[in-house]
Amino acid sequence: MHAWSREVFSLPADAPLTSIKSNFINSLLPQILRTPILNRISFLQRSLDSLDCEGLAKLVEVSPSADLDLTQPTMEDWVSFVDMFLSPKHQIHSGFSPSNLRYHLLAYLLSATFKDCSLIIPLHPNRADTENSSIKVVDLETKSVDRIPRWLKLDRKIVQEYAKLETTMRKPCVE
């Protein structure tokens, strides 16, 4: 059965499409508000991406070539990074310094993973069946180091296009 069908929302066959939209929102909103998952993902996106793509590129530029480790992280690298990120020593390694390049590289890649994940939200959750009625986070494969130059190029293009807008058309970034 199609997710947007009138039957899914127990609507008459001649119900207007606007009622499907309304019922869809009414079905999703309580689940989204009940779970902390969106706040957690948002926190991880922001806290892991403290430099953004441009800051990471600047850090690579100022790093001595001997310190450059732009290899794809191993599972051991990820475990070590997560341990460091969750530890009180996190502040020591999160400063803008060439010696922290690898830390920022891994943080950026992990942030990109959380920016690209997907959510599966059941339309009619059955509270008794917690396995099949909870929101699922999927598509959590870590991103490749090789994608960073493409993201930097895309980021620069977005900034250039945004700069072309009249200042009255620009919207301020709000946390």
mmCIF file of C-alpha atoms in Angstrom:
data_model
loop_
_atom_site.group_PDB
_atom_site.id
_atom_site.type_symbol
_atom_site.label_atom_id
_atom_site.label_comp_id
_atom_site.label_asym_id
_atom_site.label_seq_id
_atom_site.Cartn_x
_atom_site.Cartn_y
_atom_site.Cartn_z
ATOM 1 C CA MET A 1 0.000 0.000 0.000
ATOM 2 C CA HIS A 2 1.354 3.452 -0.904
ATOM 3 C CA ALA A 3 2.311 5.623 2.093
ATOM 4 C CA TRP A 4 0.332 8.590 0.778
ATOM 5 C CA SER A 5 -2.872 6.694 0.045
ATOM 6 C CA ARG A 6 -6.167 7.753 1.573
ATOM 7 C CA GLU A 7 -6.612 4.232 3.010
ATOM 8 C CA VAL A 8 -3.453 4.483 5.140
ATOM 9 C CA PHE A 9 -4.952 7.477 6.927
ATOM 10 C CA SER A 10 -8.480 6.004 7.091
ATOM 11 C CA LEU A 11 -9.857 8.709 4.819
ATOM 12 C CA PRO A 12 -12.742 8.386 2.352
ATOM 13 C CA ALA A 13 -11.792 7.739 -1.272
ATOM 14 C CA ASP A 14 -12.921 11.235 -2.259
ATOM 15 C CA ALA A 15 -11.020 13.026 0.544
ATOM 16 C CA PRO A 16 -8.952 15.986 -0.732
ATOM 17 C CA LEU A 17 -5.196 15.643 -0.866
ATOM 18 C CA THR A 18 -4.841 18.416 1.743
ATOM 19 C CA SER A 19 -6.442 16.088 4.282
ATOM 20 C CA ILE A 20 -3.791 13.475 3.522
ATOM 21 C CA LYS A 21 -1.094 16.073 4.231
ATOM 22 C CA SER A 22 -2.767 17.065 7.472
ATOM 23 C CA ASN A 23 -3.174 13.459 8.632
ATOM 24 C CA PHE A 24 0.399 12.680 7.629
ATOM 25 C CA ILE A 25 1.700 15.563 9.754
ATOM 26 C CA ASN A 26 -0.585 14.596 12.631
ATOM 27 C CA SER A 27 0.733 11.039 12.465
ATOM 28 C CA LEU A 28 4.416 12.030 12.389
ATOM 29 C CA LEU A 29 4.537 15.006 14.719
ATOM 30 C CA PRO A 30 3.858 13.174 18.004
ATOM 31 C CA GLN A 31 6.552 10.612 17.220
ATOM 32 C CA ILE A 32 9.119 13.237 16.282
ATOM 33 C CA LEU A 33 8.380 15.278 19.398
ATOM 34 C CA ARG A 34 8.461 12.190 21.650
ATOM 35 C CA THR A 35 11.914 11.007 20.598
ATOM 36 C CA PRO A 36 15.216 12.729 21.378
ATOM 37 C CA ILE A 37 16.783 11.412 18.159
ATOM 38 C CA LEU A 38 16.553 14.640 16.130
ATOM 39 C CA ASN A 39 18.132 16.651 18.938
ATOM 40 C CA ARG A 40 20.922 14.081 19.284
ATOM 41 C CA ILE A 41 21.651 14.045 15.559
ATOM 42 C CA SER A 42 21.618 17.851 15.455
ATOM 43 C CA PHE A 43 23.986 18.044 18.441
ATOM 44 C CA LEU A 44 26.393 15.568 16.829
ATOM 45 C CA GLN A 45 26.310 17.388 13.493
ATOM 46 C CA ARG A 46 27.203 20.699 15.151
ATOM 47 C CA SER A 47 29.670 19.500 17.780
ATOM 48 C CA LEU A 48 31.623 17.301 15.374
ATOM 49 C CA ASP A 49 31.809 19.967 12.665
ATOM 50 C CA SER A 50 33.338 22.846 14.589
ATOM 51 C CA LEU A 51 35.503 24.014 11.661
ATOM 52 C CA ASP A 52 33.243 23.341 8.679
ATOM 53 C CA CYS A 53 34.746 22.439 5.323
ATOM 54 C CA GLU A 54 36.550 25.772 4.897
ATOM 55 C CA GLY A 55 38.138 25.580 8.353
ATOM 56 C CA LEU A 56 39.310 22.038 7.717
ATOM 57 C CA ALA A 57 40.814 23.152 4.375
ATOM 58 C CA LYS A 58 42.637 26.028 6.125
ATOM 59 C CA LEU A 59 43.980 23.622 8.731
ATOM 60 C CA VAL A 60 45.302 21.373 5.952
ATOM 61 C CA GLU A 61 46.939 24.422 4.308
ATOM 62 C CA VAL A 62 48.799 25.463 7.470
ATOM 63 C CA SER A 63 49.809 21.925 8.432
ATOM 64 C CA PRO A 64 53.387 20.871 7.679
ATOM 65 C CA SER A 65 53.378 18.200 4.987
ATOM 66 C CA ALA A 66 54.940 15.760 7.459
ATOM 67 C CA ASP A 67 51.803 16.051 9.650
ATOM 68 C CA LEU A 68 49.317 15.409 6.851
ATOM 69 C CA ASP A 69 47.474 12.140 7.352
ATOM 70 C CA LEU A 70 44.620 12.187 4.881
ATOM 71 C CA THR A 71 44.270 8.402 4.725
ATOM 72 C CA GLN A 72 40.927 6.676 5.092
ATOM 73 C CA PRO A 73 40.322 5.966 8.808
ATOM 74 C CA THR A 74 40.443 2.377 10.006
ATOM 75 C CA MET A 75 38.076 0.914 12.589
ATOM 76 C CA GLU A 76 40.859 1.354 15.148
ATOM 77 C CA ASP A 77 41.069 5.061 14.199
ATOM 78 C CA TRP A 78 37.316 5.435 14.717
ATOM 79 C CA VAL A 79 37.358 3.711 18.102
ATOM 80 C CA SER A 80 40.251 5.894 19.227
ATOM 81 C CA PHE A 81 38.524 9.043 17.960
ATOM 82 C CA VAL A 82 35.210 8.279 19.664
ATOM 83 C CA ASP A 83 37.018 7.518 22.928
ATOM 84 C CA MET A 84 38.828 10.861 22.656
ATOM 85 C CA PHE A 85 35.682 12.780 21.658
ATOM 86 C CA LEU A 86 33.797 11.429 24.665
ATOM 87 C CA SER A 87 36.659 12.019 27.097
ATOM 88 C CA PRO A 88 37.485 15.154 29.092
ATOM 89 C CA LYS A 89 40.607 15.472 26.865
ATOM 90 C CA HIS A 90 38.297 16.382 23.979
ATOM 91 C CA GLN A 91 38.942 20.115 24.529
ATOM 92 C CA ILE A 92 42.718 19.619 24.184
ATOM 93 C CA HIS A 93 42.360 18.003 20.759
ATOM 94 C CA SER A 94 39.600 20.206 19.394
ATOM 95 C CA GLY A 95 41.663 23.421 19.143
ATOM 96 C CA PHE A 96 42.552 24.908 15.753
ATOM 97 C CA SER A 97 46.094 23.590 15.399
ATOM 98 C CA PRO A 98 47.964 21.539 12.785
ATOM 99 C CA SER A 99 48.693 19.006 15.520
ATOM 100 C CA ASN A 100 44.931 18.379 15.752
ATOM 101 C CA LEU A 101 44.376 17.893 12.010
ATOM 102 C CA ARG A 102 43.632 14.160 12.192
ATOM 103 C CA TYR A 103 41.165 14.751 15.044
ATOM 104 C CA HIS A 104 39.311 17.411 13.009
ATOM 105 C CA LEU A 105 39.365 15.265 9.875
ATOM 106 C CA LEU A 106 37.698 12.370 11.682
ATOM 107 C CA ALA A 107 35.242 14.711 13.399
ATOM 108 C CA TYR A 108 34.274 16.246 10.053
ATOM 109 C CA LEU A 109 33.757 12.848 8.407
ATOM 110 C CA LEU A 110 31.624 11.635 11.301
ATOM 111 C CA SER A 111 29.586 14.848 11.209
ATOM 112 C CA ALA A 112 29.024 14.296 7.478
ATOM 113 C CA THR A 113 27.736 10.817 8.296
ATOM 114 C CA PHE A 114 25.132 12.286 10.656
ATOM 115 C CA LYS A 115 24.232 14.970 8.090
ATOM 116 C CA ASP A 116 23.514 12.284 5.503
ATOM 117 C CA CYS A 117 21.674 9.697 7.598
ATOM 118 C CA SER A 118 18.025 8.823 7.051
ATOM 119 C CA LEU A 119 15.164 8.193 9.442
ATOM 120 C CA ILE A 120 12.496 5.532 9.084
ATOM 121 C CA ILE A 121 9.378 6.643 10.912
ATOM 122 C CA PRO A 122 6.388 4.278 11.104
ATOM 123 C CA LEU A 123 3.105 5.972 10.204
ATOM 124 C CA HIS A 124 1.007 4.057 12.719
ATOM 125 C CA PRO A 125 3.275 2.988 15.560
ATOM 126 C CA ASN A 126 2.149 0.201 17.818
ATOM 127 C CA ARG A 127 3.443 1.153 21.274
ATOM 128 C CA ALA A 128 3.292 -2.504 22.376
ATOM 129 C CA ASP A 129 5.674 -3.505 19.549
ATOM 130 C CA THR A 130 8.718 -1.374 20.372
ATOM 131 C CA GLU A 131 10.931 -3.149 17.819
ATOM 132 C CA ASN A 132 8.783 -2.200 14.827
ATOM 133 C CA SER A 133 7.221 1.031 16.038
ATOM 134 C CA SER A 134 10.261 3.100 16.964
ATOM 135 C CA ILE A 135 12.081 5.546 14.732
ATOM 136 C CA LYS A 136 15.105 3.955 13.064
ATOM 137 C CA VAL A 137 18.275 5.764 12.008
ATOM 138 C CA VAL A 138 19.780 4.205 8.867
ATOM 139 C CA ASP A 139 22.448 4.938 6.266
ATOM 140 C CA LEU A 140 25.206 5.495 8.816
ATOM 141 C CA GLU A 141 28.215 4.401 6.804
ATOM 142 C CA THR A 142 31.195 6.639 7.407
ATOM 143 C CA LYS A 143 32.153 9.003 4.623
ATOM 144 C CA SER A 144 35.319 8.757 2.589
ATOM 145 C CA VAL A 145 38.213 11.198 2.915
ATOM 146 C CA ASP A 146 38.214 11.370 -0.887
ATOM 147 C CA ARG A 147 34.896 13.251 -0.842
ATOM 148 C CA ILE A 148 36.259 16.253 1.074
ATOM 149 C CA PRO A 149 37.598 18.150 -1.995
ATOM 150 C CA ARG A 150 34.197 17.761 -3.691
ATOM 151 C CA TRP A 151 32.410 19.039 -0.552
ATOM 152 C CA LEU A 152 34.788 22.001 -0.361
ATOM 153 C CA LYS A 153 34.117 22.883 -3.999
ATOM 154 C CA LEU A 154 30.350 22.591 -3.442
ATOM 155 C CA ASP A 155 30.556 24.647 -0.245
ATOM 156 C CA ARG A 156 32.452 27.433 -2.054
ATOM 157 C CA LYS A 157 29.874 27.434 -4.852
ATOM 158 C CA ILE A 158 27.029 27.744 -2.322
ATOM 159 C CA VAL A 159 28.781 30.679 -0.623
ATOM 160 C CA GLN A 160 29.410 32.380 -3.986
ATOM 161 C CA GLU A 161 25.766 32.005 -5.017
ATOM 162 C CA TYR A 162 24.562 33.229 -1.629
ATOM 163 C CA ALA A 163 26.838 36.285 -1.920
ATOM 164 C CA LYS A 164 25.055 37.198 -5.168
ATOM 165 C CA LEU A 165 21.755 37.643 -3.321
ATOM 166 C CA GLU A 166 20.677 41.110 -2.333
ATOM 167 C CA THR A 167 21.336 41.606 1.363
ATOM 168 C CA THR A 168 17.617 41.994 2.023
ATOM 169 C CA MET A 169 17.066 38.489 0.595
ATOM 170 C CA ARG A 170 19.698 36.854 2.823
ATOM 171 C CA LYS A 171 18.473 35.040 5.890
ATOM 172 C CA PRO A 172 20.557 35.048 9.050
ATOM 173 C CA CYS A 173 21.825 31.729 10.341
ATOM 174 C CA VAL A 174 20.157 30.951 13.655
ATOM 175 C CA GLU A 175 21.124 28.198 16.063
#
